[in-house]
Short mmCIF file of C-alpha atoms in Angstrom, two decimals:
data_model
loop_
_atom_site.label_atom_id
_atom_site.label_comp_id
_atom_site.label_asym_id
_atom_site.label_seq_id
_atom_site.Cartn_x
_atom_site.Cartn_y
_atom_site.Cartn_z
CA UNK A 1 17.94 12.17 -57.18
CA UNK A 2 15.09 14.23 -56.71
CA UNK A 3 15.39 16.41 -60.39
CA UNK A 4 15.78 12.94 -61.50
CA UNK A 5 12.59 11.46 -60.04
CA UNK A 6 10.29 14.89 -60.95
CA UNK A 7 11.26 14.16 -64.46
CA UNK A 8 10.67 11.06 -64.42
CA UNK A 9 6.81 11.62 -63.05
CA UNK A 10 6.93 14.56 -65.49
CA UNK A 11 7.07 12.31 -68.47
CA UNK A 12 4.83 9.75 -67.16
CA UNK A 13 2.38 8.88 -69.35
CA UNK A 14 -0.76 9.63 -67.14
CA UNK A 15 1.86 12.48 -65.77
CA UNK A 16 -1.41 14.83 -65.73
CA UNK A 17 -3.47 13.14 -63.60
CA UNK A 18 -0.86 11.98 -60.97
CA UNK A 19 0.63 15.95 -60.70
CA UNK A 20 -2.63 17.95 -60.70
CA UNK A 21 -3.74 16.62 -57.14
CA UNK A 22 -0.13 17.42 -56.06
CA UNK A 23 0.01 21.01 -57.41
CA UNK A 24 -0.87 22.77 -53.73
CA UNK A 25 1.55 21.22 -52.32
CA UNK A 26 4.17 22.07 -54.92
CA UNK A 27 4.09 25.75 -54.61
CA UNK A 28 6.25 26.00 -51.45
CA UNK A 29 9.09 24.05 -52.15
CA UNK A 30 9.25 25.77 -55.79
CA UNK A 31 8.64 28.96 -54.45
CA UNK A 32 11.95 28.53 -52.31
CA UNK A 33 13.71 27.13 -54.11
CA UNK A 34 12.68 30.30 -56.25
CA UNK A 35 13.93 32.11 -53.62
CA UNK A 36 17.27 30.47 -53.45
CA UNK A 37 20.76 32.84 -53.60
CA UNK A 38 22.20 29.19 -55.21
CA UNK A 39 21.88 29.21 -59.20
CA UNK A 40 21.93 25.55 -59.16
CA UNK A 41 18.61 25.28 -56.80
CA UNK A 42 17.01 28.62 -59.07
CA UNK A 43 17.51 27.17 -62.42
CA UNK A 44 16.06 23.92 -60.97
CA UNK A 45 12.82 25.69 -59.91
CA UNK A 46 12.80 27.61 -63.32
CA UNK A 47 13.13 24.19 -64.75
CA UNK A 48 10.47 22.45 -62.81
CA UNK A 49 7.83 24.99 -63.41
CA UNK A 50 8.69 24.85 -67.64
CA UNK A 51 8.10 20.79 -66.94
CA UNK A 52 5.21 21.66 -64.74
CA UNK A 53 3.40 23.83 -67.48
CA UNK A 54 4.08 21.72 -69.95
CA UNK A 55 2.05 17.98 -68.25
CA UNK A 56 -0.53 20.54 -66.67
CA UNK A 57 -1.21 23.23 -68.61
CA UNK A 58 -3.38 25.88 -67.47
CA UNK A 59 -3.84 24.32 -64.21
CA UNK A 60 -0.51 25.99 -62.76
CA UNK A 61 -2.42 29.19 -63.73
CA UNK A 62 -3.90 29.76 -60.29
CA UNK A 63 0.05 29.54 -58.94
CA UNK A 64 1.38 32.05 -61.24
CA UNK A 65 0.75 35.10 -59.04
CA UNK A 66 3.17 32.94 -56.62
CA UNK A 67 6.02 32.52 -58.67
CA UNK A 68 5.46 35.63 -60.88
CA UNK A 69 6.31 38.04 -57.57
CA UNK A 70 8.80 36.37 -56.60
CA UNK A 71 10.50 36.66 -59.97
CA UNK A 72 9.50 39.79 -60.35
CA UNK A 73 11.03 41.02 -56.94
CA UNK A 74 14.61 39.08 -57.97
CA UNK A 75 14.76 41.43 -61.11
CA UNK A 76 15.41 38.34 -63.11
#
């Protein structure tokens, strides 16, 4: 239910102005879910940050460092 209802804000038309103001409050969940041994919940993450990038752009840029590391530490 919830994949289903961030996709569905996602491709909102005025997606971009609804998810910017949300954006702090987006990094923890995604970054443990991130974090998660479970594929399922990983891919997810991976998935929500390609949707994420894609309504806002270079406004996720700030974030990066957050998701990059942990990434980066998995060795994926």
């Amino acid at each position: 239910v919830s994949r289903q209802g961030f996709t569905e804000l996602m491709s909102n038309i005025n997606a971009r102005a609804k998810v910017v103001p949300l954006l702090p409050k987006l990094v923890n969940p995604i970054k443990l879910a991130l974090s998660s041994t479970d594929d399922d919940v990983f891919e997810g993450a991976l998935n929500a940050l390609i949707q994420l990038s894609t309504v806002v752009g270079n406004e996720l840029d700030k974030y990066l460092k957050t998701y990059l590391s942990i990434v980066s530490f998995l060795g994926v």
